[in-house]
mmCIF file of C-alpha atoms in Angstrom:
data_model
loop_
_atom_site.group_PDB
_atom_site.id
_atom_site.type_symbol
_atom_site.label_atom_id
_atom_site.label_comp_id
_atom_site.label_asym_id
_atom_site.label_seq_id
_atom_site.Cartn_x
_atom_site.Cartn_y
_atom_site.Cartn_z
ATOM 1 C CA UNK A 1 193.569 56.121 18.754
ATOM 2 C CA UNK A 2 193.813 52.385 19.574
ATOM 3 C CA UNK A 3 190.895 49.905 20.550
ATOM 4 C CA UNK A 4 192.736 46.643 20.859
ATOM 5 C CA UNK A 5 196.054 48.221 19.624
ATOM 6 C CA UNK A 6 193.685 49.413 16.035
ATOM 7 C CA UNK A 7 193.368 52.391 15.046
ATOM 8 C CA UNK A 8 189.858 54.184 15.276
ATOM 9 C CA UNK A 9 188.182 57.142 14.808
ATOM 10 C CA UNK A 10 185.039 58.009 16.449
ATOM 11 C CA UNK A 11 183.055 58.802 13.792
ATOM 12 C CA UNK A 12 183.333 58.594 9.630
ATOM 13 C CA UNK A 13 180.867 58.596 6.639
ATOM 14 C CA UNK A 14 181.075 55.619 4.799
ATOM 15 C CA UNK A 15 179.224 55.687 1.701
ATOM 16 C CA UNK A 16 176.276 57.384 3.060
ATOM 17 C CA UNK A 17 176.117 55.582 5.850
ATOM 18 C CA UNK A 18 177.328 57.656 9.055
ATOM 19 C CA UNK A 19 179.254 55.179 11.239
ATOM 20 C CA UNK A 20 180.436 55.438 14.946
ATOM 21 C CA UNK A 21 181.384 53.959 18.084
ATOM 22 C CA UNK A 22 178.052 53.074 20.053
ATOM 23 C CA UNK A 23 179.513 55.090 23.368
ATOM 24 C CA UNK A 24 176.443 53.722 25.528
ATOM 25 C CA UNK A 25 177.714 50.398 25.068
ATOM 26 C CA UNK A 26 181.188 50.846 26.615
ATOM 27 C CA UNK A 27 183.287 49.998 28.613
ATOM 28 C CA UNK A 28 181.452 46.568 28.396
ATOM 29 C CA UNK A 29 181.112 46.560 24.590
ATOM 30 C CA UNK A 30 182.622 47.682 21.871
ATOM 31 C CA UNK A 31 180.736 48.459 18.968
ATOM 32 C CA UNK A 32 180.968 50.220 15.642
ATOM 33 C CA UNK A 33 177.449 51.259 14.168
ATOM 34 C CA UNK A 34 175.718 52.717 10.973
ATOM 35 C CA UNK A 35 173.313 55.273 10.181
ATOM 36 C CA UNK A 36 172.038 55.310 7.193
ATOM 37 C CA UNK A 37 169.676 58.375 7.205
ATOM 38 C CA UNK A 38 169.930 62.113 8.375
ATOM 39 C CA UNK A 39 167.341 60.785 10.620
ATOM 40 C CA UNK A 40 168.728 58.130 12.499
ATOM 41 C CA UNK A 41 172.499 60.264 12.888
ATOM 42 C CA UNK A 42 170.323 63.337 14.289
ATOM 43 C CA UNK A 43 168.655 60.244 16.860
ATOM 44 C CA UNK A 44 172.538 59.352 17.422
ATOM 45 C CA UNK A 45 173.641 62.568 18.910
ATOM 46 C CA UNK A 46 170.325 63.310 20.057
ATOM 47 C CA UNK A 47 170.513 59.681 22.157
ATOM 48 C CA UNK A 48 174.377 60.280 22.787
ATOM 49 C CA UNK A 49 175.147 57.130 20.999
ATOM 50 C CA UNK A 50 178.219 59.907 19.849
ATOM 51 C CA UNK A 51 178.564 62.377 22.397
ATOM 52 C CA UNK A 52 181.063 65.113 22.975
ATOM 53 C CA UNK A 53 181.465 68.756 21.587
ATOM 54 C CA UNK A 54 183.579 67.993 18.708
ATOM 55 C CA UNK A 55 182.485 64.297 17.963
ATOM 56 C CA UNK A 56 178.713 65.752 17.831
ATOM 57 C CA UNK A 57 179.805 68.186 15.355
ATOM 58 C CA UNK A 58 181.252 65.996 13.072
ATOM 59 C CA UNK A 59 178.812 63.475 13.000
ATOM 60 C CA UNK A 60 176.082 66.598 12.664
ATOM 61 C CA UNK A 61 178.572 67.552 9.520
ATOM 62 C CA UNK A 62 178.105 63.923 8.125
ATOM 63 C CA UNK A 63 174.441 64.032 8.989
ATOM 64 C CA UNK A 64 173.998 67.312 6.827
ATOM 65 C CA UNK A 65 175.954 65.574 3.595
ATOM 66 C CA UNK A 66 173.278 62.844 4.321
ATOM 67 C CA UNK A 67 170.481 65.443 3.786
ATOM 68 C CA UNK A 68 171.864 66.562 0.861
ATOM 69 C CA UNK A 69 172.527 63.137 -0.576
ATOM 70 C CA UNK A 70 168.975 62.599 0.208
ATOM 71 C CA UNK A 71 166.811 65.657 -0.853
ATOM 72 C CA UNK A 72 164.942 64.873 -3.978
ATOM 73 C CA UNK A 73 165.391 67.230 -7.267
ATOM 74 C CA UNK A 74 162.972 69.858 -8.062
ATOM 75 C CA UNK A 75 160.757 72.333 -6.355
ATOM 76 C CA UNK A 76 160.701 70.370 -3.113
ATOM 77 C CA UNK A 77 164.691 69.972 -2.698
ATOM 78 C CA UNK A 78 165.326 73.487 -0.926
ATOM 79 C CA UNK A 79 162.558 72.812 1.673
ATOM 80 C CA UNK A 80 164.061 68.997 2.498
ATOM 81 C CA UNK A 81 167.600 70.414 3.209
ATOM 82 C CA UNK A 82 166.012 72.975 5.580
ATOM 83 C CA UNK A 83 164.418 70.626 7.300
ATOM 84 C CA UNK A 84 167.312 68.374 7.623
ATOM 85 C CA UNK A 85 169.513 70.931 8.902
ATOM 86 C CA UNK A 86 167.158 71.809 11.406
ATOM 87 C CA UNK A 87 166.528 68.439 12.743
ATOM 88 C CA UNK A 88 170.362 68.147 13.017
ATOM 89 C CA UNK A 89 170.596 71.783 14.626
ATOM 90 C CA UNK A 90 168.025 70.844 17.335
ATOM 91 C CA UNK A 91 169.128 67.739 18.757
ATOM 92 C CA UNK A 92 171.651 68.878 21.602
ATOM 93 C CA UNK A 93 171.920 73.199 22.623
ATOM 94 C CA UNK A 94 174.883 73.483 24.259
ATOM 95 C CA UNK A 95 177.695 72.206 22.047
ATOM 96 C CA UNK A 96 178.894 75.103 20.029
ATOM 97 C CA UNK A 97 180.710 72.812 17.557
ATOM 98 C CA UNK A 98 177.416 71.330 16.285
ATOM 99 C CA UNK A 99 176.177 74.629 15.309
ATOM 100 C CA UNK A 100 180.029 75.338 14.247
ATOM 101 C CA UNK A 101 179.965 72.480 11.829
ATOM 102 C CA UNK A 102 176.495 72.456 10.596
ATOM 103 C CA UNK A 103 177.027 75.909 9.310
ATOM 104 C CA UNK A 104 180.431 75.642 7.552
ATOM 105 C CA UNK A 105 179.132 72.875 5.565
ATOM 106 C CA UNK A 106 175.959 74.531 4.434
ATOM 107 C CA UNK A 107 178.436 77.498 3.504
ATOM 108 C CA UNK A 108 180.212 74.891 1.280
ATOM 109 C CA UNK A 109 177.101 73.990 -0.770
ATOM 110 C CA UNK A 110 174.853 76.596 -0.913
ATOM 111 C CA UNK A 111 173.923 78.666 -3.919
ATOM 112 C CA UNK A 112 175.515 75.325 -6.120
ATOM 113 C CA UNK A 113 173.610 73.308 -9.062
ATOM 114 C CA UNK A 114 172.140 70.971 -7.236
ATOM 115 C CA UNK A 115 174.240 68.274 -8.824
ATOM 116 C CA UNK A 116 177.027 69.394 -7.160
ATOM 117 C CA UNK A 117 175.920 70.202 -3.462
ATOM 118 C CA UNK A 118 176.548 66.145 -2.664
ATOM 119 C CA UNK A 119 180.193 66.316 -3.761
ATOM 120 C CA UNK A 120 180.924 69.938 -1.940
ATOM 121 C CA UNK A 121 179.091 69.091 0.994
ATOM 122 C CA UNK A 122 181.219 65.308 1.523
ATOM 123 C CA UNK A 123 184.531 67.153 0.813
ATOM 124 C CA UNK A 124 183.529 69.890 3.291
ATOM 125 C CA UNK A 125 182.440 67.237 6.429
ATOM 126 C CA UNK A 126 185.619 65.155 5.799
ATOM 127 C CA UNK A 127 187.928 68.367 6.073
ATOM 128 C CA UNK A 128 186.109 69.192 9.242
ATOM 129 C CA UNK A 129 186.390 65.850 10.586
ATOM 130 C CA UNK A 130 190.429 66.125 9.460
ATOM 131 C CA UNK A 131 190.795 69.551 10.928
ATOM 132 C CA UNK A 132 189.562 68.224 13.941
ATOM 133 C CA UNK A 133 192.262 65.642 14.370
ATOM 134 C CA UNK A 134 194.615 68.077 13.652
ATOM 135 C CA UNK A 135 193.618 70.623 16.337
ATOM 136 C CA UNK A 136 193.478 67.995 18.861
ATOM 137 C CA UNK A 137 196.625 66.656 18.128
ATOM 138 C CA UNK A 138 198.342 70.371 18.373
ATOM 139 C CA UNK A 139 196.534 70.484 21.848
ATOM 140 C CA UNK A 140 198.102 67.920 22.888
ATOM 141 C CA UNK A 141 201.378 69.304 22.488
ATOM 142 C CA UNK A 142 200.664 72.253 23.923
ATOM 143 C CA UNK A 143 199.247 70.803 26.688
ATOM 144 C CA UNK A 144 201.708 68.146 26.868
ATOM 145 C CA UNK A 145 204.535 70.712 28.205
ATOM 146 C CA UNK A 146 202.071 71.218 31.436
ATOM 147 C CA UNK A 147 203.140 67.799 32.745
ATOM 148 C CA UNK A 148 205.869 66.597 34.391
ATOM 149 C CA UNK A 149 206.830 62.957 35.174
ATOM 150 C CA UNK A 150 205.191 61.331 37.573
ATOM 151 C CA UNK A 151 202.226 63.729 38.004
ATOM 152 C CA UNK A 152 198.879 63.195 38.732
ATOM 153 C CA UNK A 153 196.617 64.508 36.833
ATOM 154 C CA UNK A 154 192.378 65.584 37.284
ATOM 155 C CA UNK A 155 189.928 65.484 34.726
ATOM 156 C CA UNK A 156 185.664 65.398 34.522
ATOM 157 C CA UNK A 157 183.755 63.562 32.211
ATOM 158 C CA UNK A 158 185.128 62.430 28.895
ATOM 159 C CA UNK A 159 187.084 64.933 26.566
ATOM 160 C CA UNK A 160 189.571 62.039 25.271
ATOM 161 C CA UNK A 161 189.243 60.913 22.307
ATOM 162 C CA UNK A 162 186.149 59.296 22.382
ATOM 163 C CA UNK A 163 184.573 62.778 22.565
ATOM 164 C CA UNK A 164 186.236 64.143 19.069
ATOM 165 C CA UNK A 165 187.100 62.781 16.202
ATOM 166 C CA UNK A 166 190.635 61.571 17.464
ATOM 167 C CA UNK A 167 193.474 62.318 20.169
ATOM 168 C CA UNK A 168 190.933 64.295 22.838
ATOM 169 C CA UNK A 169 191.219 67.517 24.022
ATOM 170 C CA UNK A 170 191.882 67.025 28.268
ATOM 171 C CA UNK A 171 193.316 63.857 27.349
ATOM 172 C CA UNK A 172 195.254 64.529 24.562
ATOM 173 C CA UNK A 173 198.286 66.304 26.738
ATOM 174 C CA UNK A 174 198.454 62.721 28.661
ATOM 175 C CA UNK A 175 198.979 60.933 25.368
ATOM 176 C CA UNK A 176 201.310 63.138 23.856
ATOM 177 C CA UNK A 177 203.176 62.718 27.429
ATOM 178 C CA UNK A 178 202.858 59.320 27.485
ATOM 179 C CA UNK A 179 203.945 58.389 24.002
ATOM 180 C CA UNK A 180 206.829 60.689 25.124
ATOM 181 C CA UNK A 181 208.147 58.366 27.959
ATOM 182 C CA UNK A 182 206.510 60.502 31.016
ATOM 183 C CA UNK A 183 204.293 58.396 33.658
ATOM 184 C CA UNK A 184 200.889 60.232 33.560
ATOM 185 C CA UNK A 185 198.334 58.789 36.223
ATOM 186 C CA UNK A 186 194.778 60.023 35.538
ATOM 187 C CA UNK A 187 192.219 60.802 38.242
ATOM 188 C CA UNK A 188 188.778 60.556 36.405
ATOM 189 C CA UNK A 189 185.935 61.346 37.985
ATOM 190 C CA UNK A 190 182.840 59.199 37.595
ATOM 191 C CA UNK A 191 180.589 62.049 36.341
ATOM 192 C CA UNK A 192 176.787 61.286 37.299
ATOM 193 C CA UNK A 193 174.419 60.364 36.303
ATOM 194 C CA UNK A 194 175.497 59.500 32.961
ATOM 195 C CA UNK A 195 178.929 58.093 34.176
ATOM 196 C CA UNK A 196 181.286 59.063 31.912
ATOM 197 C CA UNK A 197 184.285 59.197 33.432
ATOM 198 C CA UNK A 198 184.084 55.884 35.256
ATOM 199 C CA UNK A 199 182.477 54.556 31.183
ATOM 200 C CA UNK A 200 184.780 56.127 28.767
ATOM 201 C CA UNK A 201 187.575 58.258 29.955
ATOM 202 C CA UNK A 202 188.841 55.156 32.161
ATOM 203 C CA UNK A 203 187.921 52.769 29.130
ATOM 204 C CA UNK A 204 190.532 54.859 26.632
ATOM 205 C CA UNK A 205 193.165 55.768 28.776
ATOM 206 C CA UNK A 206 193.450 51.891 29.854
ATOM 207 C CA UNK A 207 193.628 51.145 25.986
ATOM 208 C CA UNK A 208 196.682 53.298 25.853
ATOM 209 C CA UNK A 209 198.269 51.437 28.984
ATOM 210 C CA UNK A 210 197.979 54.899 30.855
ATOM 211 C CA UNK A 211 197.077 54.365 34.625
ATOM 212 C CA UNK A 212 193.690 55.678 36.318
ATOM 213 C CA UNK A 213 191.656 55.859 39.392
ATOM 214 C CA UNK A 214 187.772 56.366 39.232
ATOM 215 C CA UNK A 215 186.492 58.738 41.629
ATOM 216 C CA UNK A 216 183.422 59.176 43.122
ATOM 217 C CA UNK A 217 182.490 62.535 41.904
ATOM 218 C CA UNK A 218 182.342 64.036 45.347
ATOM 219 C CA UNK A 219 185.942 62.594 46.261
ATOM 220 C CA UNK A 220 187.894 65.121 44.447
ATOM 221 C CA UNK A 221 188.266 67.860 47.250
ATOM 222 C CA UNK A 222 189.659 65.258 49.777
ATOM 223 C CA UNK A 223 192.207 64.642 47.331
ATOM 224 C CA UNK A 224 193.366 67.812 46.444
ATOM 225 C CA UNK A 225 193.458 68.589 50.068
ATOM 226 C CA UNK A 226 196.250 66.093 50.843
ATOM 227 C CA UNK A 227 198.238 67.730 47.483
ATOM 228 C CA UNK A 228 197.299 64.287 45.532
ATOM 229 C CA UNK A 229 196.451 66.191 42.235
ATOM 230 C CA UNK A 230 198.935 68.383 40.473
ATOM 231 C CA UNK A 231 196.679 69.597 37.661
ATOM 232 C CA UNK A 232 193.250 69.202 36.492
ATOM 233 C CA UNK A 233 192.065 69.915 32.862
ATOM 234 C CA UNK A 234 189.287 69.178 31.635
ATOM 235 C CA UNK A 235 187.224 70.136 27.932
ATOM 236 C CA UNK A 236 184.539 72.394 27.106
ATOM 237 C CA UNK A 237 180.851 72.571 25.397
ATOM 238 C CA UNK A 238 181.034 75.690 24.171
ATOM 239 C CA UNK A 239 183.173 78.792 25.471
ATOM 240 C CA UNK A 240 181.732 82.159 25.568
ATOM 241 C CA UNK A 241 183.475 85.678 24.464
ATOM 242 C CA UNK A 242 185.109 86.633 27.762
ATOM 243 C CA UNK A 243 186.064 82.797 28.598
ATOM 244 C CA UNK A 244 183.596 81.877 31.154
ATOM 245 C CA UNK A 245 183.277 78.039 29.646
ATOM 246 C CA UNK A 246 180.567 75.625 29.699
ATOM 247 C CA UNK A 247 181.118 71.590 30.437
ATOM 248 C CA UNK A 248 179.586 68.638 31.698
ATOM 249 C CA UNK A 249 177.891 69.086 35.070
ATOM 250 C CA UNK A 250 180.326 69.517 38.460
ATOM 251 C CA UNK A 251 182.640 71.099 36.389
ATOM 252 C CA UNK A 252 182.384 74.378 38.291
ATOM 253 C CA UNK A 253 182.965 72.529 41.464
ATOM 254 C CA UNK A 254 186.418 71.214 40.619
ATOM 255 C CA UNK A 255 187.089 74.527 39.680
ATOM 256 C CA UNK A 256 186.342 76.321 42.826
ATOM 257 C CA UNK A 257 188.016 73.335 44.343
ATOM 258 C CA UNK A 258 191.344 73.841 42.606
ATOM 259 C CA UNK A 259 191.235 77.472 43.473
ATOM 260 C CA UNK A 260 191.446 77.265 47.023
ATOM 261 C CA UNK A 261 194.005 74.493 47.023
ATOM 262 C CA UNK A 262 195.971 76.226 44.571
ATOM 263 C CA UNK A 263 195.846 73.942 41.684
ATOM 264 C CA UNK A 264 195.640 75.053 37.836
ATOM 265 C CA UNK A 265 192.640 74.638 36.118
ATOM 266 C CA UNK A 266 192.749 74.455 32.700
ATOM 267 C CA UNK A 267 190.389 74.218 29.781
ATOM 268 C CA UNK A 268 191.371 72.302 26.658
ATOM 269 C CA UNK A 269 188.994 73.267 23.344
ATOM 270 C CA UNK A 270 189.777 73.615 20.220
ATOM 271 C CA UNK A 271 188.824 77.293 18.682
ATOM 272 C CA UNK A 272 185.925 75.848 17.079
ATOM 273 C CA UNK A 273 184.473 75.662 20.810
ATOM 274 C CA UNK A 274 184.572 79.387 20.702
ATOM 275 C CA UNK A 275 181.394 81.158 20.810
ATOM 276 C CA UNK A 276 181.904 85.405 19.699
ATOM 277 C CA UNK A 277 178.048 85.568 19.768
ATOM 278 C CA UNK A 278 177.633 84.774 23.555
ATOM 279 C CA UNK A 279 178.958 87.496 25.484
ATOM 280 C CA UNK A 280 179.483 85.206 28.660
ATOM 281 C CA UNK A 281 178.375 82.051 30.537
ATOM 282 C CA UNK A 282 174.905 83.451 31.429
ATOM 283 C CA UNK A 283 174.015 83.219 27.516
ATOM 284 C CA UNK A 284 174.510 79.715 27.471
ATOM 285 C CA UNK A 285 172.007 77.226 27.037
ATOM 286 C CA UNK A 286 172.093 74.883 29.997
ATOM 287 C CA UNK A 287 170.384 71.613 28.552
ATOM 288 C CA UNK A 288 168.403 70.202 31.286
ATOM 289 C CA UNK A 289 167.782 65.998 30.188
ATOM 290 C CA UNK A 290 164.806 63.765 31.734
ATOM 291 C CA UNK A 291 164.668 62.755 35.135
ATOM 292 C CA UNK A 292 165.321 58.727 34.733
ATOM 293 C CA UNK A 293 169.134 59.398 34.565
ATOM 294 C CA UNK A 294 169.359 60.454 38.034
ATOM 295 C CA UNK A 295 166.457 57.712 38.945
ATOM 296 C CA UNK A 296 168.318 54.923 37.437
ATOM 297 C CA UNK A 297 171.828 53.787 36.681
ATOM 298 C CA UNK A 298 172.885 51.089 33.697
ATOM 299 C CA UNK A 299 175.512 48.382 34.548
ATOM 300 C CA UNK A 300 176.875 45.176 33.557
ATOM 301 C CA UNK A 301 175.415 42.339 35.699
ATOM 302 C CA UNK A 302 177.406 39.305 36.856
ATOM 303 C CA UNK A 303 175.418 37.399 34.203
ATOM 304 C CA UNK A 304 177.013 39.452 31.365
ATOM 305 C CA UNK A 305 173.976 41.784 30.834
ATOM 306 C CA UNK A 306 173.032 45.388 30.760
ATOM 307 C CA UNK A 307 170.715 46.169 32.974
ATOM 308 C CA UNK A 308 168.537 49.329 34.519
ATOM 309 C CA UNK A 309 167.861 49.179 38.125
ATOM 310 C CA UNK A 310 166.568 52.323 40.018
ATOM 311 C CA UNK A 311 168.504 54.364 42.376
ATOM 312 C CA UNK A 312 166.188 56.816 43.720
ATOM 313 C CA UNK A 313 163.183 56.301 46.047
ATOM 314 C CA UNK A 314 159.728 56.183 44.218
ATOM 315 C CA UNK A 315 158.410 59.373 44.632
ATOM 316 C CA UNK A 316 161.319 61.660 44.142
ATOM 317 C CA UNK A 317 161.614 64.608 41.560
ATOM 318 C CA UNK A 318 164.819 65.092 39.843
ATOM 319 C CA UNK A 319 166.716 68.016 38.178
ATOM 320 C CA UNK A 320 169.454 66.890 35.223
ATOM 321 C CA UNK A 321 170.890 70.398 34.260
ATOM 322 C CA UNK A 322 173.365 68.767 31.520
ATOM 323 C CA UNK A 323 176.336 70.837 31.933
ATOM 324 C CA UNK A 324 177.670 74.331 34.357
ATOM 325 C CA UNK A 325 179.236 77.416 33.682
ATOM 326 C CA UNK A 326 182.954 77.990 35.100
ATOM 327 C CA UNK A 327 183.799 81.598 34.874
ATOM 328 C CA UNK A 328 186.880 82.714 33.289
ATOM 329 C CA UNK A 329 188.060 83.736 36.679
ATOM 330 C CA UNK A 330 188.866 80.236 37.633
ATOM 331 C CA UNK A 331 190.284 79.195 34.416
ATOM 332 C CA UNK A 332 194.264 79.268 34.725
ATOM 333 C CA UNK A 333 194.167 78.773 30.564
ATOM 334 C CA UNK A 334 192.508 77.359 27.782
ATOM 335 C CA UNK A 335 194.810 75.314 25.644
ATOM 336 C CA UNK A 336 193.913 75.377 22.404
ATOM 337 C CA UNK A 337 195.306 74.311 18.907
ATOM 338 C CA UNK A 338 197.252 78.059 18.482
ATOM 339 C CA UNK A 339 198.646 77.155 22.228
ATOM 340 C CA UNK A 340 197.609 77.775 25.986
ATOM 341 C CA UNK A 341 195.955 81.376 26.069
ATOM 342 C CA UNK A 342 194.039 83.224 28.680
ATOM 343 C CA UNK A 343 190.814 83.492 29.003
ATOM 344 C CA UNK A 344 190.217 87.144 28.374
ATOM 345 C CA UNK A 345 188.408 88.568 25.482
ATOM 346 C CA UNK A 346 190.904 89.818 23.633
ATOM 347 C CA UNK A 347 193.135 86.835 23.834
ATOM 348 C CA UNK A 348 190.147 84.354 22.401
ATOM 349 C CA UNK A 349 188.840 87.175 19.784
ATOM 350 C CA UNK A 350 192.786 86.785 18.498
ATOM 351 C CA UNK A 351 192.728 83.033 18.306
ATOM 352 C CA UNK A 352 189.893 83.205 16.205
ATOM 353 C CA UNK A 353 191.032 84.821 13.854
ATOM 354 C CA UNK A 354 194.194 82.702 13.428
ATOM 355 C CA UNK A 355 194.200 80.732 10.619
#
């Protein structure tokens, strides 16, 4: 996707260096950074300098061919890629596509001479990271055919591109649209505390000259009332077995939201996001983050700084559950790479299985 009209991708290995886009740093600054150690990528994702279900999992990938790269010969080797892994596996719960990715490209190197596990282990992370692209594009052209000219669209949080490796997955139906000639203008909610959607998702969808509003995140039902939104989409964490889905926090809201005003909600993951093992959205984690992110808020002062100032009034507790559950009864469809599918069982134990 296009920073300045170039081309970018969130996240590659270079060498075996991991680089990506420092997403705490936008909208104010753009800003491409390296790590150079399993280490420092597993403090990237843990940090959300890359955030996002699919960009997490391909910068976990990367982080594991870092660990391999790394592990010294001998009788210490098998121990140092365990330890890696795990490092990698614990830094966020929720996203399925972390422990997705993570385990495909152990899969691809275990049981090999150790001389080899580097070389299977790259290959492996950069077909993941190409797979990726090409799942996201496909959603976007199944989700693409939801829109109509003119319409006005609602998404939470940020599942553009940003979020992946390329394209999106809630945005990528608005820039297969627009790149088709249709007029897509984007609601996007801010998202507190962490402020995504005000951050990012209005940040990329400006770069591709597509118009947006920033809501406050409580502004939504208003809207909809009046019949300003047509559609809302928005990504998913990780999806459980009978397609109750997990996303950023307030997610559920806009769900129950569209409901009564008779909107379709729709989910856009790719099948990777799939989770067989959870059975629904009570089984998944919930990651609950630390208190100063609904104390304080980051901005860019009028001196051209970042700066922390506190929101909250000394004294105050906080909860920070990360993400809710939307149940699969509120879900119109889940677009996915294999097309939009409902979220049943059987329908998401068949796209699994697709090639």
């Amino acid at each position: 996707m296009l920073v300045n009209n170039q081309p970018y991708r969130t996240v590659w290995l270079e060498g075996s260096t991991v680089r990506l886009i420092d997403q705490r740093l936008l909208p104010h600054r753009f800003e491409i950074v390296g790590m150079p150690r399993h280490e420092e990528t597993a403090r990237a994702i843990r940090e959300m300098i890359v955030r996002g279900a699919p960009a997490i999992g391909a910068a976990g990938a990367f982080g594991l061919v870092q660990v391999v790269l790394e592990a010294p010969d001998g009788p210490g080797r098998d121990a140092y890629i365990d330890a890696g892994e795990a490092l990698l596996r614990a830094t966020r719960p929720t996203a399925q596509n972390l422990f997705y990715a993570l385990d495909r490209v152990r899969r691809a190197f275990d049981g090999l001479p150790a001389a080899q596990q580097a070389d299977a282990a790259r290959a492996e992370a950069e077909a993941l990271a190409d797979d990726d692209v090409r799942q996201n594009e496909a959603i976007g052209r199944h989700g693409a055919a939801l829109l109509r000219d003119g319409d006005t669209l609602l998404t939470h949080c940020n599942a553009g591109w940003l979020a992946t490796v390329d394209w999106g997955t809630a945005l990528a139906p608005v820039y297969v649209a627009r790149r088709a000639g249709r007029r897509i203008h984007v609601l996007a909610d801010e998202t507190r505390p962490r402020c995504q959607g005000a951050n990012l998702t209005a940040w990329e969808l400006l770069q591709e000259g597509v118009t947006v509003d920033v809501l406050a995140d409580n502004a939504a039902g208003l809207l909809m009332r009046r019949g300003e939104v047509n559609i809302v989409i928005t990504g998913a964490d990780r999806i459980a077995a009978n397609g109750d889905a997990a996303n950023k926090i307030g997610t559920y809201e806009k769900a129950l939201l569209a409901r009564e005003h008779g909107i379709p909600f729709y989910i856009a993951a790719p099948s990777t996001t799939f989770d067989l093992n959870c059975p629904d959205g009570d089984a998944i984690p919930i990651e609950e983050r630390g208190a100063d992110e609904v104390h304080y808020a980051w901005g860019w002062t009028d001196e051209g700084k970042m700066a922390r100032v506190r929101i909250a009034a000394p004294g105050a507790g906080a909860r920070n559950p990360a993400f809710d559950v939307t149940p699969a009864a509120l879900i119109t469809g889940i677009i996915t790479e294999h097309g939009i599918i409902p979220p049943t069982r059987d329908a998401i134990a068949r796209t699994i299985a697709k090639p």
